């Protein structure tokens, strides 16, 4: 029998992997929609562009994109930090800082979208 630590002792990476894949599957079509939307904004003046963004059919997908995108980014950055920062104490602090920063970006982005929409 194998000796040493098993995957159960370290904690399984499968839930993290599943969340990363689900957020990627959600983010990809929303990014395609966002690129399509940005292409349509080129010919619009400021007020028409603002009205387009304020429409519920546009604002809701953008809000979901912001939320899912920042969640996906937080998961990805955590993996990068875990792989390349050697000290556990340093890793945890950097992961926390990254999550706070990405949460702040999401909050500011959603607030800006809400101000445009309402």
Coordinates of C-alpha atoms in Angstrom, one line a residue:
X1 CA 0.0 0.0 0.0
X2 CA 1.2 3.5 -0.7
X3 CA 2.5 5.5 2.2
X4 CA 2.4 9.2 2.6
X5 CA -0.4 11.7 2.1
X6 CA -3.4 10.9 0.0
X7 CA -5.5 13.3 -1.9
X8 CA -8.0 13.2 0.9
X9 CA -5.4 14.6 3.3
X10 CA -4.6 17.5 1.0
X11 CA -8.1 18.1 0.0
X12 CA -9.5 17.4 -3.4
X13 CA -9.0 19.9 -6.2
X14 CA -12.0 18.5 -8.1
X15 CA -14.6 21.0 -6.7
X16 CA -12.2 23.9 -7.6
X17 CA -11.8 22.5 -11.1
X18 CA -15.5 22.1 -11.5
X19 CA -16.2 25.7 -10.4
X20 CA -13.5 26.9 -12.8
X21 CA -15.1 25.0 -15.7
X22 CA -18.6 26.1 -14.9
X23 CA -17.6 29.7 -14.7
X24 CA -15.7 29.4 -18.0
X25 CA -18.7 27.9 -19.7
X26 CA -20.9 30.8 -18.4
X27 CA -18.3 33.5 -19.3
X28 CA -17.5 32.4 -22.8
X29 CA -20.9 33.0 -24.5
X30 CA -21.3 36.2 -22.4
X31 CA -18.0 37.5 -23.7
X32 CA -19.0 36.8 -27.3
X33 CA -22.2 38.7 -26.6
X34 CA -20.2 41.6 -25.1
X35 CA -17.9 41.8 -28.1
X36 CA -21.0 41.8 -30.4
X37 CA -22.5 44.6 -28.2
X38 CA -19.3 46.7 -28.3
X39 CA -19.2 46.4 -32.1
X40 CA -22.7 47.9 -32.2
X41 CA -21.8 50.8 -29.9
X42 CA -19.4 52.3 -32.5
X43 CA -22.1 53.9 -34.6
X44 CA -24.2 55.2 -31.7
X45 CA -24.0 58.6 -30.0
X46 CA -23.6 58.8 -26.2
X47 CA -27.3 58.9 -25.3
X48 CA -28.2 56.0 -27.6
X49 CA -25.4 53.9 -26.2
X50 CA -26.5 54.7 -22.7
X51 CA -30.0 53.6 -23.5
X52 CA -28.7 50.4 -25.1
X53 CA -26.7 49.5 -22.0
X54 CA -29.6 50.5 -19.7
X55 CA -32.0 48.0 -21.4
X56 CA -32.7 45.0 -19.2
X57 CA -31.9 42.7 -22.1
X58 CA -28.4 44.2 -22.1
X59 CA -27.8 45.1 -18.5
X60 CA -28.6 41.6 -17.1
X61 CA -26.1 39.7 -19.3
X62 CA -23.5 42.3 -18.5
X63 CA -24.1 42.0 -14.8
X64 CA -23.9 38.2 -15.0
X65 CA -20.7 38.6 -17.1
X66 CA -19.1 40.9 -14.5
X67 CA -20.0 38.5 -11.6
X68 CA -19.0 35.3 -13.4
X69 CA -15.9 36.8 -14.9
X70 CA -14.6 38.1 -11.6
X71 CA -15.3 34.8 -9.9
X72 CA -13.5 32.9 -12.7
X73 CA -10.6 35.3 -12.4
X74 CA -10.4 34.8 -8.7
X75 CA -10.3 31.1 -9.1
X76 CA -7.6 31.3 -11.8
X77 CA -5.4 33.7 -9.9
X78 CA -5.6 31.6 -6.8
X79 CA -4.3 28.6 -8.7
X80 CA -1.4 30.7 -10.1
X81 CA -0.5 31.9 -6.7
X82 CA -0.7 28.4 -5.2
X83 CA 1.6 27.1 -7.9
X84 CA 4.3 29.9 -7.8
X85 CA 4.4 31.3 -4.3
X86 CA 6.4 28.9 -2.1
X87 CA 5.3 29.9 1.4
X88 CA 1.9 29.0 2.6
X89 CA 1.6 32.2 4.7
X90 CA 2.5 34.3 1.7
X91 CA 0.1 32.3 -0.5
X92 CA -2.9 32.8 1.7
X93 CA -2.3 36.6 2.0
X94 CA -1.8 37.1 -1.7
X95 CA -5.0 35.0 -2.5
X96 CA -6.9 37.1 0.0
X97 CA -5.6 40.4 -1.5
X98 CA -6.5 39.1 -5.0
X99 CA -10.0 38.2 -3.9
X100 CA -10.5 41.6 -2.2
X101 CA -9.2 43.4 -5.3
X102 CA -11.4 41.4 -7.7
X103 CA -14.4 41.8 -5.4
X104 CA -13.7 45.6 -5.4
X105 CA -13.5 45.6 -9.2
X106 CA -16.8 43.7 -9.4
X107 CA -18.5 46.0 -7.0
X108 CA -17.4 49.2 -8.8
X109 CA -18.4 47.6 -12.2
X110 CA -21.8 46.6 -11.0
X111 CA -22.3 50.0 -9.3
X112 CA -21.5 51.7 -12.6
X113 CA -23.9 49.4 -14.5
X114 CA -26.6 50.1 -11.9
X115 CA -26.1 53.9 -12.2
X116 CA -26.5 53.6 -16.0
X117 CA -29.5 51.3 -15.8
X118 CA -31.4 53.0 -13.1

